[in-house]
Coordinates of C-alpha atoms in Angstrom, one line a residue:
Chain A
M1 CA 145.8 95.2 93.5
T2 CA 146.1 93.4 96.8
Q3 CA 147.0 94.5 100.2
A4 CA 150.7 95.3 100.7
A5 CA 150.8 92.9 103.6
S6 CA 149.9 90.0 101.4
L7 CA 152.7 90.6 98.8
D8 CA 155.6 88.2 98.8
P9 CA 158.7 90.1 97.7
A10 CA 160.2 87.0 96.2
S11 CA 157.2 86.6 93.8
L12 CA 157.6 90.1 92.3
D13 CA 159.4 90.9 89.1
P14 CA 160.7 94.6 89.5
D15 CA 162.5 94.5 86.1
A16 CA 159.3 93.7 84.3
A17 CA 157.5 96.4 86.3
Q18 CA 160.3 99.0 85.4
R19 CA 159.9 98.1 81.7
A20 CA 156.1 98.4 82.0
I21 CA 156.6 101.9 83.6
E22 CA 158.9 103.0 80.9
Y23 CA 156.2 101.8 78.2
C24 CA 153.7 104.1 79.9
Y25 CA 156.2 107.1 79.7
E26 CA 156.7 106.4 76.0
Q27 CA 153.1 106.5 75.2
G28 CA 152.9 110.1 76.7
W29 CA 150.4 109.1 79.4
S30 CA 152.4 110.3 82.4
D31 CA 152.2 113.5 84.4
G32 CA 156.0 113.2 84.8
L33 CA 156.0 110.6 87.8
P34 CA 155.8 106.8 87.2
L35 CA 152.5 105.3 86.5
V36 CA 151.1 102.0 87.7
P37 CA 150.6 100.1 84.4
A38 CA 146.8 99.3 84.3
T39 CA 145.6 95.8 83.2
R40 CA 142.1 94.4 82.7
P41 CA 142.0 92.5 86.1
L42 CA 143.1 95.7 88.0
V43 CA 140.6 97.8 86.2
D44 CA 137.8 95.3 86.7
Q45 CA 138.4 95.7 90.6
F46 CA 137.9 99.4 90.2
L47 CA 134.9 98.9 88.2
A48 CA 133.4 96.5 90.9
H49 CA 133.4 99.4 93.3
T50 CA 130.7 101.2 91.3
S51 CA 127.4 100.3 90.1
R52 CA 127.7 102.6 87.2
D53 CA 128.0 101.3 83.7
P54 CA 131.7 101.5 82.5
G55 CA 130.5 103.1 79.3
E56 CA 128.6 105.9 81.0
V57 CA 130.1 109.2 80.1
I58 CA 130.9 111.2 83.1
G59 CA 132.3 114.3 81.6
T60 CA 132.8 115.9 78.3
L61 CA 135.0 118.8 77.1
E62 CA 133.0 120.2 74.3
Q63 CA 135.6 122.5 73.0
V64 CA 138.1 119.8 72.4
G65 CA 135.6 117.1 71.5
R66 CA 136.6 114.6 74.0
G67 CA 134.9 112.8 76.9
C68 CA 135.6 110.5 79.7
T69 CA 133.7 107.3 80.6
V70 CA 133.6 105.5 83.9
Y71 CA 135.9 102.9 82.3
L72 CA 138.5 105.5 81.3
A73 CA 138.3 107.1 84.7
A74 CA 139.0 103.7 86.2
V75 CA 142.0 103.2 84.0
N76 CA 143.5 106.5 84.9
A77 CA 142.8 106.0 88.6
A78 CA 144.5 102.7 88.4
M79 CA 147.5 104.4 86.8
A80 CA 147.5 107.1 89.4
G81 CA 148.1 104.6 92.2
C82 CA 144.6 104.5 93.5
R83 CA 143.5 101.5 95.3
P84 CA 140.2 100.0 93.8
E85 CA 138.1 101.0 96.8
Y86 CA 139.1 104.8 96.3
F87 CA 137.3 104.7 92.8
P88 CA 133.9 106.0 94.1
V89 CA 135.6 109.0 95.6
V90 CA 137.5 109.6 92.3
L91 CA 134.1 109.5 90.5
A92 CA 132.6 111.8 93.1
A93 CA 135.5 114.3 92.8
F94 CA 135.4 114.3 89.1
G95 CA 131.6 114.6 89.1
A96 CA 131.9 117.5 91.6
L97 CA 134.5 119.3 89.3
M98 CA 132.6 118.8 86.1
A99 CA 129.5 120.4 87.9
E100 CA 131.7 123.6 88.0
R101 CA 131.4 125.9 85.1
A102 CA 135.1 126.9 85.5
A103 CA 136.2 123.2 84.9
R104 CA 133.7 122.7 82.1
G105 CA 134.9 125.9 80.4
G106 CA 138.4 126.8 79.7
G107 CA 140.0 126.0 83.2
W108 CA 142.3 123.0 82.2
Q109 CA 143.5 125.0 79.2
S110 CA 144.0 128.3 81.0
T111 CA 147.1 130.3 81.2
S112 CA 146.6 130.5 85.0
G113 CA 147.0 126.7 85.2
P114 CA 144.6 126.2 88.0
A115 CA 144.8 123.2 90.5
P116 CA 141.7 121.1 91.6
L117 CA 140.9 121.5 95.2
I118 CA 139.1 118.3 96.4
V119 CA 137.4 118.3 99.7
V120 CA 136.3 115.0 101.2
N121 CA 133.8 114.7 104.0
G122 CA 132.2 111.9 105.9
P123 CA 133.0 108.4 107.1
V124 CA 134.9 107.5 103.9
R125 CA 137.7 109.8 105.2
A126 CA 138.6 107.2 108.0
E127 CA 137.7 104.1 106.1
L128 CA 140.0 104.9 103.2
G129 CA 142.7 106.7 105.1
F130 CA 142.2 110.1 103.9
N131 CA 144.4 112.7 105.8
A132 CA 142.4 115.5 107.5
T133 CA 144.9 116.7 110.1
G134 CA 148.7 117.3 110.0
G135 CA 150.2 118.1 106.5
V136 CA 146.6 118.0 105.0
F137 CA 147.8 119.8 101.9
G138 CA 150.2 116.9 101.4
P139 CA 152.2 114.9 100.6
G140 CA 152.4 111.5 102.4
F141 CA 149.0 110.0 102.2
R142 CA 148.1 107.7 99.5
A143 CA 144.4 108.3 99.4
N144 CA 144.9 112.2 99.2
A145 CA 147.7 111.9 96.7
T146 CA 146.4 109.4 94.3
V147 CA 142.7 110.8 94.1
A148 CA 144.0 114.1 93.2
R149 CA 146.5 112.6 90.7
A150 CA 143.8 110.6 89.1
I151 CA 141.9 113.8 88.2
G152 CA 145.0 115.2 86.6
L153 CA 145.5 112.0 84.4
I154 CA 142.0 112.1 83.4
V155 CA 142.4 115.6 82.2
R156 CA 145.6 114.7 80.4
N157 CA 144.6 111.4 78.9
A158 CA 140.9 111.2 78.6
F159 CA 140.4 115.0 77.6
G160 CA 143.9 115.1 75.9
I161 CA 145.0 118.4 77.6
H162 CA 148.7 118.3 77.6
P163 CA 151.1 121.1 78.7
H164 CA 152.6 123.3 76.1
V165 CA 149.9 122.1 73.8
L166 CA 146.1 122.5 74.7
E167 CA 147.2 123.4 78.3
Q168 CA 148.8 126.8 78.1
A169 CA 149.7 127.5 81.8
T170 CA 152.1 130.4 82.0
Q171 CA 153.7 129.2 85.1
G172 CA 151.1 126.8 86.6
V173 CA 150.4 126.3 90.3
P174 CA 152.5 124.5 92.9
G175 CA 150.6 121.5 94.0
R176 CA 148.6 120.9 90.8
W177 CA 147.0 117.6 90.7
S178 CA 147.9 117.0 94.5
I179 CA 145.5 119.0 96.5
C180 CA 142.9 116.7 98.1
I181 CA 142.0 117.5 101.6
A182 CA 139.7 115.7 104.0
E183 CA 137.9 118.1 106.4
N184 CA 138.9 117.6 110.0
E185 CA 135.3 117.3 111.1
E186 CA 136.4 115.9 114.4
E187 CA 138.0 119.1 115.4
S188 CA 135.8 121.5 113.5
P189 CA 133.3 123.5 115.7
W190 CA 130.9 123.7 112.8
E191 CA 128.9 121.3 110.6
P192 CA 130.7 119.5 107.7
F193 CA 131.5 121.6 104.7
S194 CA 129.5 119.1 102.5
V195 CA 126.2 120.0 104.5
G196 CA 126.3 123.4 102.8
G197 CA 126.7 121.6 99.6
G198 CA 123.5 119.7 99.9
V199 CA 124.7 116.4 101.5
P200 CA 123.6 115.5 105.0
A201 CA 126.2 115.1 107.7
G202 CA 127.5 111.6 108.2
T203 CA 127.2 110.9 104.4
S204 CA 130.4 110.7 102.5
A205 CA 130.7 113.3 100.0
V206 CA 133.2 115.3 97.8
S207 CA 133.2 118.9 96.8
A208 CA 135.7 120.4 94.3
T209 CA 136.7 123.6 92.6
L210 CA 139.8 125.0 90.9
L211 CA 142.3 127.1 92.7
R212 CA 144.8 129.7 91.4
T213 CA 146.9 129.2 94.4
S214 CA 147.1 128.7 98.2
E215 CA 148.6 131.2 100.6
F216 CA 149.3 130.7 104.4
V217 CA 148.2 133.1 107.2
D218 CA 150.5 132.5 110.2
N219 CA 148.8 134.1 113.2
R220 CA 149.5 132.1 116.4
H221 CA 149.9 134.7 119.1
S222 CA 146.8 136.8 118.8
H223 CA 144.1 136.5 121.6
H224 CA 141.4 138.3 119.6
P225 CA 139.5 136.6 116.8
E226 CA 139.2 139.9 115.1
D227 CA 143.0 140.1 114.8
V228 CA 143.1 136.9 113.0
L229 CA 140.2 137.9 110.8
W230 CA 142.0 141.1 109.7
D231 CA 145.1 139.1 109.0
L232 CA 142.9 136.8 106.7
A233 CA 141.4 139.8 105.1
D234 CA 144.7 141.3 104.2
T235 CA 145.9 138.2 102.4
I236 CA 142.4 137.8 100.7
S237 CA 142.4 141.4 99.6
R238 CA 145.8 141.7 97.8
T239 CA 145.6 143.3 94.4
G240 CA 147.6 140.8 92.6
A241 CA 144.8 138.3 92.9
Q242 CA 142.1 140.7 91.5
I243 CA 141.3 140.5 87.9
F244 CA 137.6 141.3 88.0
K245 CA 135.4 143.6 90.2
E246 CA 134.5 140.5 92.3
A247 CA 136.8 137.7 93.3
S248 CA 136.1 134.6 95.0
A249 CA 138.5 133.3 97.8
G250 CA 138.2 130.5 100.3
V251 CA 139.6 129.9 103.7
V252 CA 140.9 126.6 105.0
L253 CA 141.1 127.3 108.7
C254 CA 143.3 125.3 111.0
P255 CA 141.3 123.8 114.0
E256 CA 142.9 126.3 116.4
H257 CA 141.6 129.4 114.4
A258 CA 138.3 127.8 113.8
Q259 CA 137.8 126.9 117.5
M260 CA 138.9 130.4 118.4
F261 CA 136.3 132.0 116.3
A262 CA 133.6 129.6 117.5
G263 CA 134.5 130.2 121.1
A264 CA 134.0 133.8 120.5
G265 CA 130.5 133.1 119.2
Y266 CA 131.2 133.1 115.4
S267 CA 129.4 130.7 113.3
R268 CA 130.8 129.8 109.8
A269 CA 128.4 132.3 108.4
A270 CA 129.5 135.0 110.8
V271 CA 133.1 134.5 109.9
Q272 CA 132.2 134.7 106.2
E273 CA 130.0 137.9 106.8
W274 CA 132.9 139.6 108.7
L275 CA 135.3 139.0 106.0
M276 CA 133.0 139.8 103.1
A277 CA 132.5 143.2 104.6
R278 CA 136.2 144.0 104.9
C279 CA 137.8 142.3 102.0
G280 CA 138.6 144.5 99.1
R281 CA 140.7 147.6 98.4
L282 CA 140.3 151.4 98.2
P283 CA 140.0 152.7 94.7
A284 CA 143.4 154.5 95.1
D285 CA 145.1 151.0 96.0
L286 CA 143.6 149.5 92.7
R287 CA 144.8 152.5 90.6
R288 CA 148.2 152.2 92.1
A289 CA 148.3 148.8 90.8
G290 CA 147.0 149.8 87.4
K291 CA 143.6 148.1 88.2
G292 CA 141.5 151.2 88.8
D293 CA 138.8 149.9 86.5
L294 CA 138.1 147.2 88.8
S295 CA 136.8 149.5 91.5
K296 CA 133.0 149.5 92.1
I297 CA 133.1 152.9 93.7
S298 CA 132.4 155.8 91.3
P299 CA 134.8 158.7 91.2
E300 CA 132.0 160.9 92.6
D301 CA 131.3 158.6 95.5
E302 CA 135.1 158.3 96.2
A303 CA 135.4 162.1 96.3
R304 CA 132.4 162.3 98.6
Q305 CA 133.9 159.6 101.0
A306 CA 137.3 161.5 100.8
A307 CA 135.6 164.7 101.8
A308 CA 134.0 163.0 104.7
G309 CA 137.3 161.5 105.7
A310 CA 136.0 157.9 105.3
G311 CA 137.3 156.1 102.1
E312 CA 135.5 152.9 101.5
I313 CA 136.8 149.7 99.9
S314 CA 135.5 148.2 96.7
R315 CA 134.3 145.0 98.1
T316 CA 135.2 141.9 96.1
M317 CA 132.7 139.4 97.6
M318 CA 129.1 139.9 97.9
S319 CA 127.9 136.4 98.5
S320 CA 128.9 133.8 101.0
R321 CA 129.3 131.4 98.0
Q322 CA 132.4 133.5 97.1
L323 CA 134.0 132.7 100.5
P324 CA 133.8 129.0 101.4
V325 CA 135.2 128.1 104.8
I326 CA 136.7 124.6 105.5
V327 CA 138.4 123.3 108.6
A328 CA 141.5 121.1 108.0
G329 CA 144.9 120.5 109.4
A330 CA 146.4 119.7 112.7
R331 CA 145.7 121.4 116.0
N332 CA 149.2 122.3 116.7
A333 CA 149.7 125.8 115.4
A334 CA 147.5 128.6 114.3
I335 CA 148.3 128.6 110.7
S336 CA 145.4 128.8 108.1
M337 CA 145.3 128.8 104.4
V338 CA 143.7 131.2 102.0
V339 CA 142.8 129.5 98.8
R340 CA 142.3 131.4 95.7
V341 CA 139.1 130.0 93.9
F342 CA 139.3 130.2 90.1
G343 CA 136.2 131.8 88.9
E344 CA 133.2 130.8 91.1
W345 CA 132.6 127.7 93.2
S346 CA 128.9 126.4 93.4
G347 CA 130.1 124.5 96.5
T348 CA 128.0 121.5 95.4
A349 CA 128.7 118.3 97.2
V350 CA 128.6 115.0 95.3
P351 CA 127.8 111.9 97.6
V352 CA 130.3 109.2 97.4
E353 CA 128.6 106.0 96.1
V354 CA 128.5 103.1 98.5
P355 CA 128.4 100.0 96.3
A356 CA 125.5 97.6 97.3
E357 CA 127.9 94.7 97.2
V358 CA 131.5 94.5 96.5
T359 CA 132.8 91.3 94.8
A360 CA 134.2 88.6 97.0
G361 CA 137.6 89.2 95.6
A362 CA 137.9 92.8 96.8
P363 CA 140.4 93.6 99.6
A364 CA 139.2 93.7 103.2
G365 CA 139.6 97.6 103.3
A366 CA 136.9 97.9 100.8
R367 CA 134.5 95.4 102.4
A368 CA 134.8 97.5 105.6
G369 CA 133.8 100.5 103.7
T370 CA 130.4 99.2 102.5
G371 CA 127.1 99.5 104.3
T372 CA 126.0 102.7 106.0
R373 CA 128.3 105.7 105.5
Chain B
M1 CA 151.2 85.6 78.2
P2 CA 151.0 88.8 80.4
N3 CA 148.0 91.0 80.5
A4 CA 148.0 93.9 78.1
I5 CA 148.6 97.4 79.4
L6 CA 145.5 99.4 79.0
D7 CA 145.3 102.6 77.2
P8 CA 143.9 105.5 79.3
T9 CA 143.1 107.9 76.4
G10 CA 140.2 106.1 74.8
Q11 CA 141.8 107.0 71.4
A12 CA 143.9 103.9 70.7
D13 CA 141.0 101.8 69.1
R14 CA 139.1 104.7 67.7
T15 CA 138.4 104.1 64.0
S16 CA 139.1 107.0 61.7
A17 CA 137.1 110.1 62.0
G18 CA 134.4 111.3 59.8
P19 CA 134.7 112.7 56.3
A20 CA 137.8 114.7 55.5
F21 CA 137.7 118.4 56.3
T22 CA 137.2 120.7 53.5
L23 CA 137.6 124.5 53.4
A24 CA 134.6 126.4 52.3
R25 CA 134.7 127.5 48.7
R26 CA 136.1 131.0 48.4
R27 CA 134.6 133.9 46.5
P28 CA 136.8 135.7 44.0
G29 CA 137.0 138.7 46.1
L30 CA 135.1 140.5 48.9
R31 CA 133.2 143.0 46.8
G32 CA 129.7 143.0 48.1
A33 CA 130.3 140.4 50.6
R34 CA 128.4 140.3 53.9
V35 CA 131.2 140.2 56.5
G36 CA 130.5 138.7 59.9
L37 CA 132.8 139.6 62.9
L38 CA 132.6 137.0 65.7
V39 CA 134.1 138.8 68.8
N40 CA 135.3 136.6 71.6
T41 CA 135.4 139.3 74.3
K42 CA 139.1 139.1 74.9
R43 CA 140.4 142.6 75.5
N44 CA 140.7 144.6 72.4
A45 CA 139.1 141.9 70.2
D46 CA 136.1 144.1 69.6
L47 CA 138.1 147.1 68.4
L48 CA 140.5 144.9 66.3
L49 CA 137.5 143.3 64.5
E50 CA 135.6 146.5 64.1
E51 CA 138.5 148.2 62.4
V52 CA 139.0 145.0 60.2
G53 CA 135.4 145.4 59.2
R54 CA 135.7 149.1 58.5
L55 CA 138.7 148.3 56.3
L56 CA 137.0 145.6 54.4
M57 CA 134.1 147.8 53.6
K58 CA 136.3 150.9 52.7
E59 CA 139.0 149.1 50.8
Q60 CA 137.7 145.8 49.6
G61 CA 134.0 146.8 48.8
A62 CA 132.5 144.6 51.3
G63 CA 128.8 145.1 51.3
S64 CA 128.0 144.9 55.0
V65 CA 129.4 144.0 58.4
M66 CA 127.4 142.2 61.2
A67 CA 129.2 141.8 64.6
R68 CA 128.2 139.2 67.1
T69 CA 129.8 138.6 70.4
K70 CA 130.4 135.2 71.9
L71 CA 129.0 134.5 75.4
A72 CA 131.9 132.3 76.5
F73 CA 135.3 132.8 75.0
A74 CA 136.5 129.3 76.2
Q75 CA 133.7 127.5 74.3
P76 CA 133.0 127.1 70.8
V77 CA 130.3 129.5 69.4
T78 CA 126.8 128.5 70.1
E79 CA 124.6 126.7 67.6
D80 CA 122.2 129.7 67.5
M81 CA 125.0 132.3 66.7
L82 CA 126.5 129.9 64.3
T83 CA 123.2 129.6 62.3
E84 CA 122.9 133.4 62.5
L85 CA 126.4 133.9 61.0
T86 CA 126.0 131.3 58.3
T87 CA 122.7 132.7 57.2
G88 CA 123.6 136.4 57.5
C89 CA 127.2 136.4 56.3
D90 CA 129.3 135.3 53.3
V91 CA 132.6 135.4 55.3
V92 CA 133.5 135.6 58.9
V93 CA 136.5 137.0 60.8
T94 CA 137.0 135.9 64.3
G95 CA 139.3 136.4 67.2
V96 CA 141.3 137.2 69.3
G97 CA 142.6 133.9 70.3
D98 CA 144.7 135.4 73.1
C99 CA 144.5 132.7 75.9
G100 CA 144.7 128.9 76.3
S101 CA 141.1 128.2 75.8
C102 CA 140.0 131.0 73.5
S103 CA 142.8 130.2 71.0
A104 CA 141.5 126.7 70.7
S105 CA 137.9 127.8 70.6
A106 CA 138.5 130.5 68.0
V107 CA 140.1 127.8 65.7
T108 CA 137.3 125.5 66.4
D109 CA 134.8 128.3 65.5
G110 CA 136.7 128.8 62.1
I111 CA 136.6 125.1 61.4
M112 CA 132.9 124.8 62.1
L113 CA 132.0 127.9 59.8
E114 CA 134.2 126.4 57.1
G115 CA 132.4 123.1 57.4
R116 CA 129.1 125.0 56.8
G117 CA 130.4 126.8 53.7
I118 CA 131.4 130.0 55.2
P119 CA 135.1 131.1 54.8
A120 CA 136.6 132.2 58.1
A121 CA 139.6 134.1 59.0
V122 CA 140.8 133.3 62.6
I123 CA 143.1 135.6 64.3
C124 CA 145.3 134.4 67.3
S125 CA 148.0 135.9 69.2
D126 CA 151.4 134.3 68.2
A127 CA 151.9 132.9 71.7
F128 CA 149.2 130.3 71.2
G129 CA 150.1 128.7 68.0
A130 CA 150.6 125.2 69.7
S131 CA 147.2 125.3 71.2
A132 CA 145.6 126.5 67.9
D133 CA 147.4 123.8 65.8
A134 CA 146.6 121.0 68.3
I135 CA 142.8 121.9 68.2
A136 CA 142.8 122.0 64.4
S137 CA 144.2 118.4 64.4
L138 CA 141.8 117.3 67.0
R139 CA 139.0 118.8 64.9
G140 CA 140.1 116.8 61.9
A141 CA 141.5 119.8 60.1
P142 CA 145.4 119.5 60.6
G143 CA 147.2 122.4 59.1
Y144 CA 144.1 124.7 59.2
R145 CA 145.3 128.2 58.3
Y146 CA 144.8 131.0 60.8
L147 CA 146.3 134.4 61.2
T148 CA 148.6 135.5 64.0
T149 CA 149.3 138.8 65.3
P150 CA 152.3 139.4 67.8
H151 CA 151.5 138.8 71.5
P152 CA 150.3 140.6 73.5
V153 CA 147.1 142.1 72.2
A154 CA 145.4 143.0 75.4
V155 CA 147.7 145.8 76.5
L156 CA 147.6 147.7 73.2
T157 CA 146.2 151.3 72.9
P158 CA 143.4 151.9 70.6
D159 CA 145.7 153.3 68.0
E160 CA 148.0 150.4 68.2
V161 CA 145.0 148.0 67.9
R162 CA 143.9 149.9 64.7
D163 CA 147.6 149.4 63.4
R164 CA 147.3 145.7 64.0
A165 CA 144.1 145.5 62.1
R166 CA 145.8 147.5 59.1
Q167 CA 148.6 144.9 59.3
L168 CA 146.3 141.9 59.2
V169 CA 143.7 143.0 56.6
G170 CA 145.7 142.0 53.6
D171 CA 146.1 138.4 54.9
I172 CA 142.6 138.3 56.0
V173 CA 141.6 139.1 52.3
S174 CA 143.9 136.5 51.1
L175 CA 142.5 133.9 53.4
L176 CA 138.8 134.6 52.7
A177 CA 138.9 135.2 48.9
S178 CA 140.5 133.1 46.2
G179 CA 142.0 136.1 44.4
G180 CA 144.6 136.0 47.2
A181 CA 144.8 132.3 47.9
S182 CA 147.6 131.0 45.7
D183 CA 148.3 127.7 47.5
G184 CA 145.4 125.7 46.3
T185 CA 143.3 125.9 49.4
A186 CA 140.7 127.7 47.6
D187 CA 139.7 124.7 45.9
G188 CA 138.3 123.2 49.0
E189 CA 141.2 121.1 50.4
A190 CA 142.7 121.9 53.7
A191 CA 146.4 122.7 53.5
A192 CA 148.4 119.9 54.9

C-alpha cells in the first residue's frame, strides 16, 4: 500500500477493485463492510514491519480448535484497511487481548457480545495518527478504526467465530470492533495508563480488554470533584450491569474531569479508591431488581445496620484492578465515559515492537516511526 | 496475471482432518452402568443432572453415579477430569449448554468422550442449536447428536428442573444405549 498522495487516479481500476471486494463478500470474510482484498505483495509489507516469524502462533482458541498466526493476522489487518506500519500495533493489541482470560475463554462466543477496548499509549500515537482527543471513541481516524476492525476480522476469520453460529450475541454491543482509543497523555495529569500495566512511560504500548458497553456521564457545571465522582458512581452502580457479587467497571475520563480531580489533589489511585468505596447498591436495591443473591451483606448485618439507621452498600469493587482509569477525549466539555469491563481486566500493557529495520520499500510514515519510541 | 486474493482463514489449503469421527460403542442398556455427570456450572445444570442420575439409577438400574463439575464452562473439560470420567464411568451425561460458549464446549466434551470410547449425552438449551451444530462440524463430527431442552433453563424452579429431567431421561437412555438407538449410530458411525 502506498501513500495516498502518490496514487494517480488515472492508473486505478475501480471496476476491478469492486469485483475483488464482492469476491471477498462471497467468501464470507467480511464483517459487513467492504474489505481491502489482500495480496501477497501487500501482506509482505505488513510482515516487513515485524521481526516475528509469519508462522508464529499468536493466539489459539482451544474450544474451537483454531488459532491465529502472524501471517493470518497480517492478512486480516490488510483486509481491515490498516496501513502496513500499523501492524505492530495490531499484534500488540491482539497479544494484549489474548492475555486476558475473558478473551481466551468464551468472550467471543458470548451472548453478551462484548467489544474489545484497545488503549494505545506512547509515541506511536502521534507517529501513526491515532486519535487521542475529540471523538476518541470514533469514527473518523484510520488508525483507530482499522486496528480495532482488524481484531474483529481475526476473530471472524482466523478463529471462525461468526454471528448466529459460534457467536451467540443476544443483541451485541454498539461499537463492537471499533473501539480503539489513544490515551490523551498530553492533557492527562497522571502517568500513562500503560505504566500501570508494566511498560515505562515513553514506550509505545497497547492494553486491551472486552467491554459490555460504554455509558456517558455528562457533568459540566459542577465545581466540586466529589459531585462528579458521585455522578460516576451512580452510573457504575446501576443494577442492570451487575450479574455477580463483584463487577469490574472502568472510567475513561475526559481531560477536564481528570484535571479537576488532579487540581483538587486526587491521584489516579485516589479517584479509584473514592469510587471503590462508594460503588455498589443497598441489599434492598438488589432485591428490588430480583438480584438479592448478589448482596454481600448478610441479612443479620443488614438488620443491624437498619436498626442503627445506616444501611451499607454491597460493594462491587474491592481492587483497583477492577476500576481502570484512562484519560482520553477533547478538553472541550466535561463528559466522561464509564466502560463496562467484561469479566476482569489484568491491565497488562504489551509493548509495540519497533522493527530494527524496515525494508527500503516501506512508506515514509513507517520509516519515521522506527528508532526510539 | 493479477495477484491472487489471499485467504484470511487459514483453512483454504488445509488438508483433510484426521481419522473420521466414530461414536463410542453402545451398551445394550444401562443396567449396572457407572454413570458420570459432567456439570458445567450453568444455573440449574447441577440439579438437572443430579435428577437425571437419580432416575437412571432408579428406573434403568444404573449401578452408580459420579458427578464432576467443570472449572470453566466456556472451555472443554480438562484432561485430568476427562481421564477421571473415562476411567470411572461407562457413560456420561453433560450440560447444560445454555450460552454461546458453553453450548459449544458441552458438545466438544461429548465428542471427546465418544472419541475415548465413552457414550455421552450432551444436553443443550434449544436456543443454541446453531452453535452446537457448528462446533460438531469443526470438531470433525458433523451431525453429532445431542439433546435439547426448551430455553430458558436458568429461570426454572427446582420442581420445573426435575420435570425437565423426567422429560429428557428417555432420550438420554436412547442416546447412550443401543437398545434405544435405532438409527444405526450404535454401530459406531456418526449420524450424517
